[in-house]
Coordinates of C-alpha atoms in Angstrom, one line a residue:
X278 CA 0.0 0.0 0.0
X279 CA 2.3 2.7 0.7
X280 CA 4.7 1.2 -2.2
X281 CA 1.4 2.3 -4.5
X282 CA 0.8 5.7 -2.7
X283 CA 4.2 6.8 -3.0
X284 CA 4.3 5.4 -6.7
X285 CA 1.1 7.2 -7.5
X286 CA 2.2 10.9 -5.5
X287 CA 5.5 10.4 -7.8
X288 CA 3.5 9.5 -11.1
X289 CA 1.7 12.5 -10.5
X290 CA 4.7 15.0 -10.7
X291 CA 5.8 12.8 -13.7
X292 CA 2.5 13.4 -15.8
X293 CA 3.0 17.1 -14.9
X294 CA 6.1 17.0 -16.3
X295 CA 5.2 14.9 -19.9
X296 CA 2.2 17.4 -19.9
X297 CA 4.4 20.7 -19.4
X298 CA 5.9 19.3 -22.5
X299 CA 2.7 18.2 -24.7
X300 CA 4.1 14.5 -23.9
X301 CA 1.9 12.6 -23.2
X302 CA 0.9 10.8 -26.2
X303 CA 2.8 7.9 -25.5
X304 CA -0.2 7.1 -22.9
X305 CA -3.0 7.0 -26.7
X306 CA -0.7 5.0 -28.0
X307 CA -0.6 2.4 -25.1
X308 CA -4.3 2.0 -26.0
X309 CA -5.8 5.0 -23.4
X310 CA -8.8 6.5 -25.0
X311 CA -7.9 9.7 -26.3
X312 CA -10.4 12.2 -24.5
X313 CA -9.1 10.6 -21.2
X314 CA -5.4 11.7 -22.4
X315 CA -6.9 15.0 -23.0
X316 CA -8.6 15.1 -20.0
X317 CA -5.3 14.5 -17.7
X318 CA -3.7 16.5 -19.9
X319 CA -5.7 19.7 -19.1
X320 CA -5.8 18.4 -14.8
X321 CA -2.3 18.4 -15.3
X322 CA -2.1 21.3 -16.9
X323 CA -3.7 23.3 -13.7
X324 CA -1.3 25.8 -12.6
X325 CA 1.2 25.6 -14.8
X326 CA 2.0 26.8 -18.6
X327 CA 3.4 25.2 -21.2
X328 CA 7.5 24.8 -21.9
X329 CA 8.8 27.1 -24.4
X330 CA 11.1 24.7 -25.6
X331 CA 8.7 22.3 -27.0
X332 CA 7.3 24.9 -29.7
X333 CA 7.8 23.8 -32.9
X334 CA 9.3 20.5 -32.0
X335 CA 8.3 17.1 -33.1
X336 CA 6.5 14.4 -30.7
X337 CA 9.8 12.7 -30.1
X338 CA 11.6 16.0 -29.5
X339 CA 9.5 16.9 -27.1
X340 CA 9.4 13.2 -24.8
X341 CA 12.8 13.6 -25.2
X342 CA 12.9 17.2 -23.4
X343 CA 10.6 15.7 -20.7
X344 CA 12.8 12.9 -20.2
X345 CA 15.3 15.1 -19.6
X346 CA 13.8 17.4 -17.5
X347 CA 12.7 14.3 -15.6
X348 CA 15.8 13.7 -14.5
X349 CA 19.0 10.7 -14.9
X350 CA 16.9 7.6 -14.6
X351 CA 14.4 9.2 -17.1
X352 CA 17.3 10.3 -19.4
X353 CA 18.9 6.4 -18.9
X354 CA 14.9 5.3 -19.7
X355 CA 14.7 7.5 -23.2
X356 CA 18.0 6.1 -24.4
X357 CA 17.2 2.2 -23.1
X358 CA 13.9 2.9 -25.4
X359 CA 15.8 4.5 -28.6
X360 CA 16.7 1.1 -28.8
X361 CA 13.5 -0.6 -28.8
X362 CA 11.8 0.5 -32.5
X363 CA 8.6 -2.2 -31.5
X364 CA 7.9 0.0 -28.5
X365 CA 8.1 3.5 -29.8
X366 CA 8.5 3.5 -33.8
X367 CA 10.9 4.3 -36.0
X368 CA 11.3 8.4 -35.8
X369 CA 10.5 8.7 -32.3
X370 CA 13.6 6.0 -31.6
X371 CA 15.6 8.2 -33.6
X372 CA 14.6 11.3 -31.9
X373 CA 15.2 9.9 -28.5
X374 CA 18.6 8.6 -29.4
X375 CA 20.0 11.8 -29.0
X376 CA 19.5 11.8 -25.6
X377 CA 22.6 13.1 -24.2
X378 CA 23.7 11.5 -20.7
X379 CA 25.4 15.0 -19.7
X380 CA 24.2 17.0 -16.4
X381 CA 26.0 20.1 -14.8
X382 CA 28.9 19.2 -12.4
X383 CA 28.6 19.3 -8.9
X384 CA 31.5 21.1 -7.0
X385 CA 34.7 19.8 -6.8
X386 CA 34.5 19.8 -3.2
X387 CA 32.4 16.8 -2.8
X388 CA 34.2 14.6 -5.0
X389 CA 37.0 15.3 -2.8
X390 CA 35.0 14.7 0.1
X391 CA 33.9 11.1 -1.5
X392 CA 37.4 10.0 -1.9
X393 CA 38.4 11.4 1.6
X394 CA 35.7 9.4 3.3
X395 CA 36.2 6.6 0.6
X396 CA 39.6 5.9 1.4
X397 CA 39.9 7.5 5.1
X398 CA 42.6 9.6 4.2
X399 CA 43.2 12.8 3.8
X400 CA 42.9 13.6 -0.7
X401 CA 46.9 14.5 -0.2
X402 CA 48.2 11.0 0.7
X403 CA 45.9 9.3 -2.4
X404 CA 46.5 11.7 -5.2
X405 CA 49.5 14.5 -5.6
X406 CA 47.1 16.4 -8.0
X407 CA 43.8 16.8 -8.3
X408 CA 41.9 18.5 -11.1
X409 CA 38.9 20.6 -9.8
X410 CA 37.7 20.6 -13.5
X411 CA 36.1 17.8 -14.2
X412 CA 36.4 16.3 -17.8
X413 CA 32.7 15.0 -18.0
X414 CA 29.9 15.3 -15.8
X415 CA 26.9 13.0 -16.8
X416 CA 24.1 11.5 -14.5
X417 CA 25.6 9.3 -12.4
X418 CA 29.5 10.4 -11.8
X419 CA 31.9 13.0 -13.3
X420 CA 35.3 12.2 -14.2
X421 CA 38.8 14.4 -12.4
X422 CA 42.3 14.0 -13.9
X423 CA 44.4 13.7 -10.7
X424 CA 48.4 12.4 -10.8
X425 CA 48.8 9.5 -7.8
X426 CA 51.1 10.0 -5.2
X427 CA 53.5 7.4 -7.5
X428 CA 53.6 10.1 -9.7
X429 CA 50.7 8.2 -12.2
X430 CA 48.9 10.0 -14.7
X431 CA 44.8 8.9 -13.7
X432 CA 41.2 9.5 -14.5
X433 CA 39.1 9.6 -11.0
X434 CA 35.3 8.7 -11.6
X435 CA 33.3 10.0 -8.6
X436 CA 29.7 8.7 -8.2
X437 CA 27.1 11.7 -7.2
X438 CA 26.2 12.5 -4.2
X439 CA 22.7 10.9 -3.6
X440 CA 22.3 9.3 -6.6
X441 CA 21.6 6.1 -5.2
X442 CA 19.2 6.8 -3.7
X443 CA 17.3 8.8 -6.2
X444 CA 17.9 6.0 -8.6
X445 CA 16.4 3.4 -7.0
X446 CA 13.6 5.2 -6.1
X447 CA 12.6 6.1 -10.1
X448 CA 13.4 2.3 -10.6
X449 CA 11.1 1.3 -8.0
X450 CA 8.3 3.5 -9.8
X451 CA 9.3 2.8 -13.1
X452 CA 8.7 -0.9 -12.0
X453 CA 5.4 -0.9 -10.7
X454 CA 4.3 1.3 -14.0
X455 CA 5.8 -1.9 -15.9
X456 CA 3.7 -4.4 -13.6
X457 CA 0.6 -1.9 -13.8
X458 CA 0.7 -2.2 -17.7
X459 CA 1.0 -6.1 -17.8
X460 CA -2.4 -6.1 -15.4
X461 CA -4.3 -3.4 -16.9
X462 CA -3.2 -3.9 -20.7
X463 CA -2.6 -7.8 -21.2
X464 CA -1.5 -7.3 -25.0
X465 CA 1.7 -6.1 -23.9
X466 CA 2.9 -9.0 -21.9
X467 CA 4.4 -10.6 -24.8
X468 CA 6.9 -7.6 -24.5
X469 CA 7.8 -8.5 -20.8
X470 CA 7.9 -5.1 -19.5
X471 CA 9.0 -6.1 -16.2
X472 CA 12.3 -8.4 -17.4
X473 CA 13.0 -5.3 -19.6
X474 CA 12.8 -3.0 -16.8
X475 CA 14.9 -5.3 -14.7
X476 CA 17.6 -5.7 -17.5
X477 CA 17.9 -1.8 -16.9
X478 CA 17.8 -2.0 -13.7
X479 CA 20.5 -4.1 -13.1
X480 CA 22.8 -2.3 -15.4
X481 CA 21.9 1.0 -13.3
X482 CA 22.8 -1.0 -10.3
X483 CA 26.2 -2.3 -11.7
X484 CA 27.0 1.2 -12.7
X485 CA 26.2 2.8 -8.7
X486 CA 29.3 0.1 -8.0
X487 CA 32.3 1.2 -9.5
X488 CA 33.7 -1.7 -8.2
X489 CA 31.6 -3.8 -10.3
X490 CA 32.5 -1.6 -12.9
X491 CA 36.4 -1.8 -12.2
X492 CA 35.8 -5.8 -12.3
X493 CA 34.3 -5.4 -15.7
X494 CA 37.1 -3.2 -17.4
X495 CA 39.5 -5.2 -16.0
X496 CA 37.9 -8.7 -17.6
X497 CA 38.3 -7.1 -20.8
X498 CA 41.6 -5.9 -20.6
X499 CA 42.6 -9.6 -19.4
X500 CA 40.1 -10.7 -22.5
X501 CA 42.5 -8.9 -25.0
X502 CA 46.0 -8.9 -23.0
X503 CA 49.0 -8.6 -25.9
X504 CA 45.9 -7.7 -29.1
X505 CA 47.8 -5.3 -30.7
X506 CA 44.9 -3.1 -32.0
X507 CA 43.0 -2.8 -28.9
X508 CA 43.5 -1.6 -25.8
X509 CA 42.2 -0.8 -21.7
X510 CA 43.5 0.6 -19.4
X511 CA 44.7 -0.7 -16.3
X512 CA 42.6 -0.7 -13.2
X513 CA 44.3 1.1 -10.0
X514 CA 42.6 -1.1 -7.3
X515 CA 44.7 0.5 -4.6
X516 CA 42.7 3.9 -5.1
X517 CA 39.1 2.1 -6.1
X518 CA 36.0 1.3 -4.0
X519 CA 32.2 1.8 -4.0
X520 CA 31.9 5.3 -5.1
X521 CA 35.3 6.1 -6.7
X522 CA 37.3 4.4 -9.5
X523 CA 40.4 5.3 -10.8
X524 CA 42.2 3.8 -13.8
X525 CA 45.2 4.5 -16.1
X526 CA 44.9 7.8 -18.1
X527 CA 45.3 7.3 -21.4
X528 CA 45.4 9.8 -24.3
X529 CA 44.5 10.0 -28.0
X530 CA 42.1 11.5 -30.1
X531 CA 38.4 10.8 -30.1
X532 CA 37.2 8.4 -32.9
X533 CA 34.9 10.1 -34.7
X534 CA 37.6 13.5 -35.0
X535 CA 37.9 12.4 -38.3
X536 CA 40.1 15.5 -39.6
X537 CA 42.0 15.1 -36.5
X538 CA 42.5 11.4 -37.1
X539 CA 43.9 12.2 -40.7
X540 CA 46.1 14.6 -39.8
X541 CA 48.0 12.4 -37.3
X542 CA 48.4 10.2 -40.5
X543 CA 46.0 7.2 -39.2
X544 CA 44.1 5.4 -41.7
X545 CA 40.5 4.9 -41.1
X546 CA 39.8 1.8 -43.2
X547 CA 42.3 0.2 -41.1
X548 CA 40.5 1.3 -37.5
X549 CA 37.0 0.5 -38.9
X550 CA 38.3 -3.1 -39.9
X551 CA 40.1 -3.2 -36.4
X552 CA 36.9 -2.2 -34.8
X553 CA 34.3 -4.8 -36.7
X554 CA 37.4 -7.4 -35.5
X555 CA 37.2 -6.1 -31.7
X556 CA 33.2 -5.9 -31.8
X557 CA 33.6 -9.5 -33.4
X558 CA 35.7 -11.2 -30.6
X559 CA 34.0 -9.5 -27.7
X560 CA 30.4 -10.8 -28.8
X561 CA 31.0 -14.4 -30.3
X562 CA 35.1 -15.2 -29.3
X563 CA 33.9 -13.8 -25.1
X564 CA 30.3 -13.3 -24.8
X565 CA 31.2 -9.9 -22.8
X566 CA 31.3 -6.5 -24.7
X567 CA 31.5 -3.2 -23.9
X568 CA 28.0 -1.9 -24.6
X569 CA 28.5 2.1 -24.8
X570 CA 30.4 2.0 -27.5
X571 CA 29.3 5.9 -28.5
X572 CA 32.3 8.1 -29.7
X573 CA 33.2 9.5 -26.3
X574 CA 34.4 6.5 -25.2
X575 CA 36.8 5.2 -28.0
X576 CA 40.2 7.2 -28.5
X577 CA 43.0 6.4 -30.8
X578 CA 46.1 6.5 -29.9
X579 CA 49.0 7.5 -31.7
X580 CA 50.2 3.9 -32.7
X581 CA 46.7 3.5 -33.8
X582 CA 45.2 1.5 -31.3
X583 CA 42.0 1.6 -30.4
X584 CA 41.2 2.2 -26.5
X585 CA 38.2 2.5 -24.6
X586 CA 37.2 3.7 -21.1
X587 CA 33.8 3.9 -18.9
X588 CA 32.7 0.0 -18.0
X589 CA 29.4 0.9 -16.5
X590 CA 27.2 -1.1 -19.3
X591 CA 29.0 -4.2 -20.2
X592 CA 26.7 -7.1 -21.8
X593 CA 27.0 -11.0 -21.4
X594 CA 25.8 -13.6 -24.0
X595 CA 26.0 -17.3 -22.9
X596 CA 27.2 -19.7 -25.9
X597 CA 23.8 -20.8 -26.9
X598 CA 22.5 -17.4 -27.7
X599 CA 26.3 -16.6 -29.7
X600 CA 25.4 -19.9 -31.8
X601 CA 21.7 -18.5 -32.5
X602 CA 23.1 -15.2 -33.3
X603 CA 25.6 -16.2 -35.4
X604 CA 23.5 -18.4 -37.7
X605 CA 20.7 -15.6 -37.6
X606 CA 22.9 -13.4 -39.1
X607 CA 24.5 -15.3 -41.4
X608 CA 21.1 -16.5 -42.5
X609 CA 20.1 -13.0 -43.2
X610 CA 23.5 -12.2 -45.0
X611 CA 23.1 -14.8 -47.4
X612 CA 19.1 -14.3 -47.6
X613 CA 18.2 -17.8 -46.4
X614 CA 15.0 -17.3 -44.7
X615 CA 14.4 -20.6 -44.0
X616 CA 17.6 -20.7 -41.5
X617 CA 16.5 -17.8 -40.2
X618 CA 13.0 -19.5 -39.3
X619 CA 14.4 -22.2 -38.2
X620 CA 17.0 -20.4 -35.8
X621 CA 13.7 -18.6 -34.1
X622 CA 12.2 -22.0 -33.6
X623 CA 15.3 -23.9 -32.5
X624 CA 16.0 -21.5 -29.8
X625 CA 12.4 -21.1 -28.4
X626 CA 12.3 -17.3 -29.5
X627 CA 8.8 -18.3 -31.5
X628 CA 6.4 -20.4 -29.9
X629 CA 6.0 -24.3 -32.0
X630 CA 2.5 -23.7 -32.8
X631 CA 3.2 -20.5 -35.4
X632 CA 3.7 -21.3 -38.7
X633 CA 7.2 -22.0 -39.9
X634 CA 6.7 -20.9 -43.5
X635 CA 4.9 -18.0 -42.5
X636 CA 7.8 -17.2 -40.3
X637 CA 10.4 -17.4 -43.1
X638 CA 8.1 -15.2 -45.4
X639 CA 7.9 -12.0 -42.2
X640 CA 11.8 -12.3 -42.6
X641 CA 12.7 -12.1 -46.7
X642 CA 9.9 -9.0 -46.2
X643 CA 11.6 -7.2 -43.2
X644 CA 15.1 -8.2 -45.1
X645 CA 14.6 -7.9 -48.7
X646 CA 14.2 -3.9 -48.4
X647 CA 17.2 -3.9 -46.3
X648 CA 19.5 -5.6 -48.1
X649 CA 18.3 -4.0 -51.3
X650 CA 20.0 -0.9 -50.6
X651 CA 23.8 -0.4 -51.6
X652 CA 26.0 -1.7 -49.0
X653 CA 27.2 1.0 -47.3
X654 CA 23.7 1.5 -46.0
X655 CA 22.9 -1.7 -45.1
X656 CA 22.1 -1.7 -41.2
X657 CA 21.7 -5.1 -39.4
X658 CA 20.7 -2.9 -36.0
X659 CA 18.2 -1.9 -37.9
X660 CA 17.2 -5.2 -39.6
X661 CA 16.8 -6.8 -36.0
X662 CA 14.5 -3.3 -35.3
X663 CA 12.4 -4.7 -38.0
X664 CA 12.7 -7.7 -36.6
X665 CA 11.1 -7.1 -33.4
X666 CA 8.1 -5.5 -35.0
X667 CA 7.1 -8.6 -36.5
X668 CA 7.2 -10.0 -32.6
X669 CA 3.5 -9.5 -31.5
X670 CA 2.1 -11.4 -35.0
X671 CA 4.1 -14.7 -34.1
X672 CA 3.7 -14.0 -30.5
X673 CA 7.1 -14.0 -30.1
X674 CA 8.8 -12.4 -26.5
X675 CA 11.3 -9.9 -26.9
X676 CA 14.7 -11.3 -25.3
X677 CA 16.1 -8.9 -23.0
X678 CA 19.3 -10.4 -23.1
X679 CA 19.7 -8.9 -26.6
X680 CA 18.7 -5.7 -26.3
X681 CA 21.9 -3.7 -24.7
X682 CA 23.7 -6.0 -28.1
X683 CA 21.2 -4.1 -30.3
X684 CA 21.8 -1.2 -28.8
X685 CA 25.8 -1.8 -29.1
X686 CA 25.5 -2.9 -32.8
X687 CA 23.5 0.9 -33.7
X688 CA 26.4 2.7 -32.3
X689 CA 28.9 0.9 -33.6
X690 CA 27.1 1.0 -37.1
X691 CA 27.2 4.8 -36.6
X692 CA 30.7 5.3 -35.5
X693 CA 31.6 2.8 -38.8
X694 CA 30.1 5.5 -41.0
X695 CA 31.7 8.3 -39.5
X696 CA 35.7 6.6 -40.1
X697 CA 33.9 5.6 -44.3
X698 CA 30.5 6.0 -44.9
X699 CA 31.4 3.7 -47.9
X700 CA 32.3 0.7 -46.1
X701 CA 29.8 -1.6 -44.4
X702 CA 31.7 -3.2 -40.9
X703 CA 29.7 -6.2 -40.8
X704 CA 31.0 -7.1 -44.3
X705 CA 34.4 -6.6 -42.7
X706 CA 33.6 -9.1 -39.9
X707 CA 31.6 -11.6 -42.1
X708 CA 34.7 -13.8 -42.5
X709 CA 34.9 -14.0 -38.8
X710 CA 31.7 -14.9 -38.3
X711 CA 31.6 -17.7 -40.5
X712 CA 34.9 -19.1 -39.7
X713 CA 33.6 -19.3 -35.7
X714 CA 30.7 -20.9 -37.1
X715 CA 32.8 -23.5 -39.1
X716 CA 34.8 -23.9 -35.9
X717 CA 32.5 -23.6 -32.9
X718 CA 29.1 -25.6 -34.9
X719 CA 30.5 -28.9 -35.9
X720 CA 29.3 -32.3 -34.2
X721 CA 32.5 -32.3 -32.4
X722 CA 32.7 -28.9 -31.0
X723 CA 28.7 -29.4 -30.0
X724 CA 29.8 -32.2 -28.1
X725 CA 33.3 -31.1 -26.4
X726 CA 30.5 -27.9 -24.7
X727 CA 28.4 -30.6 -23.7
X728 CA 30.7 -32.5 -21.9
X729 CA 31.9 -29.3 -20.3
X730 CA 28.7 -28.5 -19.1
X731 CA 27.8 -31.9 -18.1
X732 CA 31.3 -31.8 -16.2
X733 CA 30.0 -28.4 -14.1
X734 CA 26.7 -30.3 -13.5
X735 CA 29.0 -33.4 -11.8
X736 CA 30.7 -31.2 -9.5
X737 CA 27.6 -30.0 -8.3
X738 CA 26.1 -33.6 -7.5
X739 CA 27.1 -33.3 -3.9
X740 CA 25.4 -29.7 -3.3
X741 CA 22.5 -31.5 -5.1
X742 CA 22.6 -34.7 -2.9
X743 CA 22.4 -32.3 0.1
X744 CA 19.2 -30.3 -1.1
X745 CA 17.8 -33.9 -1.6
X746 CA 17.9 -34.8 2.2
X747 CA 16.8 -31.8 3.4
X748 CA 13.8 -32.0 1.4
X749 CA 13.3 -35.5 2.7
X750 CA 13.7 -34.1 6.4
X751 CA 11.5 -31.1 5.9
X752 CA 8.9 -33.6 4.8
X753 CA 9.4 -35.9 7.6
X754 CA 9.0 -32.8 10.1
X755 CA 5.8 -31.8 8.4
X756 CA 4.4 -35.4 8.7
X757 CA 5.4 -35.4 12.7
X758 CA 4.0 -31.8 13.2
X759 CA 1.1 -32.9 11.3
X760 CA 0.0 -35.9 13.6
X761 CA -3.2 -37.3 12.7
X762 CA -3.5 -34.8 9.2
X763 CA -2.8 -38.0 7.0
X764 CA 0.9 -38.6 7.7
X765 CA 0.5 -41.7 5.2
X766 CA 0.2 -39.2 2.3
X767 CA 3.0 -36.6 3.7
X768 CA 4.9 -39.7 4.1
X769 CA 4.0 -40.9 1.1
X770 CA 5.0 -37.7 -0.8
X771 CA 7.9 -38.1 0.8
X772 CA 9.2 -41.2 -0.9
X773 CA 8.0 -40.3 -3.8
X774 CA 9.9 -37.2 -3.7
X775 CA 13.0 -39.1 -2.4
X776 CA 12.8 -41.6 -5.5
X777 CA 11.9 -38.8 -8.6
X778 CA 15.5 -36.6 -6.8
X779 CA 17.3 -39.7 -6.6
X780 CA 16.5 -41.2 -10.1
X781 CA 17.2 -37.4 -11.2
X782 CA 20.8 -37.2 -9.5
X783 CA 21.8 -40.5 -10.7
X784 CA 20.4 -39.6 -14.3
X785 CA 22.6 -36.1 -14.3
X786 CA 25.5 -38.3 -13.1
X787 CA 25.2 -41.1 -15.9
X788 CA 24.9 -38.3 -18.0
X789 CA 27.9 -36.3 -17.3
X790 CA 29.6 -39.1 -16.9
X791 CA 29.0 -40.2 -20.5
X792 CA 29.8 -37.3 -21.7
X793 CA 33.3 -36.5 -20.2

């Protein structure tokens, strides 16, 4: 109860806001009548006037004003949905993609104040120097360039004062607004609101550790150790905890200064075929990527290597989605709809009662348009867009596993036409994909990641064995406690719950061991 009244005294500050800015369409489109929109859009409306920056702008010009007037969870919402075409459309994801994650800076004297009570120490005895100019500022920490007391060259990230707290309040709202939908409008289940909103979530809640984060940019620097096109910097744990992270300083120019980049003599085919490669072996050689891949995060050094910093979104693919992936796009490349279909249906994205042929047909017509343009403009973010708007006609569920990879691919796309708007970067990485396909999707490989997993499932036979008795003893303590309440059956259910976990744990045993 007082979850829904301080949801609902929030919500109303929010629909304030959306109607300050003539935004709140997105509530028609949900399927809200449209004089009830109208209606709360003249309550809300009650002592207060219209934005002047909304005149003249566009529908998704002026959600994305809201959003940002809303705040960073609202700004991290509007760029988690300029991703996801089958929610909002095609212009309005455009227009909300230029959501900038940039707020003002707060004073240097409280990021000094963090890493004092961080570390316990006075700011002299962790850092020599310390800029009080920060070098970005967005909504959840700002960045200081500080020399260690070693005499290091370092960037400091500084989380916000507060903005835990803030964010997980907005989080909490924005959740029960997902559950609310799912009740009140059952069509939009398929889209599973709620494991969308938790995907986010959790990313929000990795990024309010930069710990968590340090952990990440360190996996990938160990993930690419001696690659001599790529490079992160090193993590200094000595001078990292909760709420600060500092990490190597490294220099170079931005990647999408492309007269800078020419006049330092760098070639640009050469870094967009080194960055298809990178964004290659990250998704299908690691399952881990870097998933803000925008242009402020990538530099090039002078040798020409290509670094990135800020590990705050990082996204994970297990091996069976990589396989799924990889055949999916390869189907599409070489315009074999069937595969396609028959990826979706092997993997258990589209439900085994839809039509297989029918299936196969929705792709050539999402792909044939695509793929009919010249290659430089071909867009496989944007074909798995399309993609998704076929989803509520096969009753397919969007994966939210896939959607900070969608999100990664569109950047990357659009950093790959800044370095040669005449070269397509998936073409580049075609021959990787469908060498890791020859190599990873034969019978033998198949069977070397079984035994692997049926290995893992062995070692855990003992933790299993243990969950097995005390089920057994719960059971038996419900039958004593129980006394005359039928302890035949409780018993009963017993044994028949000690046989079905024992048959199970000696079938994952003969299994594994099989398979070994």
């Amino acid at each position: 109860m007082f979850r829904a009244w301080r949801s609902l005294k929030r919500l109303r500050n929010i629909l304030r806001t959306l109607a300050r800015y003539d935004a709140l369409f997105p509530l028609e489109r949900a399927g809200l009548n449209h004089k009830l929109v109208k209606t709360l859009q003249r309550m809300a409306m009650i002592k207060q006037r219209p934005s002047p920056d909304c005149l003249g702008k566009s529908p998704g010009q002026r959600l994305a004003l809201a959003f940002t007037a809303l705040g960073p969870v609202f700004i991290k919402l509007g760029q988690a949905l300029s991703v996801r075409r089958d929610l909002v459309g095609d212009e309005m994801a455009r227009e909300l993609s230029s959501l900038q994650d940039r707020l003002p800076p707060f004073p240097a004297a409280q990021a000094k104040a963090t890493i004092e009570s961080e570390f316990q120490k006075p700011l002299e005895n962790i850092f020599s120097s310390f800029s009080d100019k920060p070098v970005a500022a967005a909504s959840i920490a700002q960045v200081h360039l500080a020399i260690t007391t070693d005499g290091n060259p370092v960037a400091v990230k500084v989380l916000r004062p507060g903005i835990e707290q803030a964010f997980f309040q907005e989080l909490d709202l924005i959740g029960w607004i997902g559950e609310l939908i799912e009740r009140v409008l059952p069509k939009y289940r398929r889209l599973r609101l709620p494991d969308t909103i938790n995907v986010i979530g959790r990313t929000i809640h990795q990024e309010m550790d930069l710990r968590m984060e340090a952990a990440a940019g360190d996996e990938l620097r160990n993930n690419f150790i001696g690659d001599k096109d790529f490079y992160v910097p090193s993590i200094d744990w000595e001078r990292t905890s909760r709420r600060v992270l500092t990490l190597e300083r490294i220099d170079g120019l931005q990647i999408n200064n492309i007269q800078g980049l020419l006049k330092a003599g760098h070639d640009r085919e050469v870094i967009l075929a080194n960055l298809a490669r990178i964004f290659f072996l990250q998704v299908f050689r690691d399952g881990f990527f870097h998933a803000d891949l925008h242009p402020g995060n990538m530099f090039i050094s002078n040798n020409g290597k290509i670094q990135v910093v800020d590990f705050g979104i990082m996204g994970r693919i297990d091996s069976r989605t990589r396989y799924y992936l990889a055949e999916m796009l390869l189907g599409f490349l070489d315009h074999d709809y069937d595969r396609v279909a028959d990826v979706h249906f092997q993997a258990g994205y589209v439900p085994p009662d839809q039509s297989h042929q029918a299936f196969a047909q929705a792709a050539r017509a999402i792909a044939k348009p695509i793929f009919g343009r010249s290659l430089q403009d071909i867009s496989l973010a944007h074909l798995l867009s399309q993609l998704f708007d076929v989803t509520e006609r096969f009753n397919m569920q969007t994966q939210p596993q896939l959607i900070l990879l969608q999100k990664t691919m569109l950047v990357a796309e659009g950093v790959g036409r800044d370095l040669n708007p005449e070269t397509n970067m998936w073409e580049l990485a075609r021959p990787l994909i469908d060498d890791w396909v020859a190599e990873n999707m034969t019978a033998e490989a198949q069977a070397a990641e079984f035994a692997v997993e049926a290995s893992k499932i062995l070692k855990r036979l003992p933790f299993f064995l243990s969950k097995i008795e005390e089920n057994i003893e719960l059971l038996d303590c419900n039958r004593h406690s129980q006394g005359s309440k039928d302890p035949q059956s409780v018993g009963g259910r017993a044994i028949r719950l000690s046989f079905f976990y024992w048959g199970a744990a000696a079938g994952l045993a003969i299994l594994a061991l099989l398979t070994i």
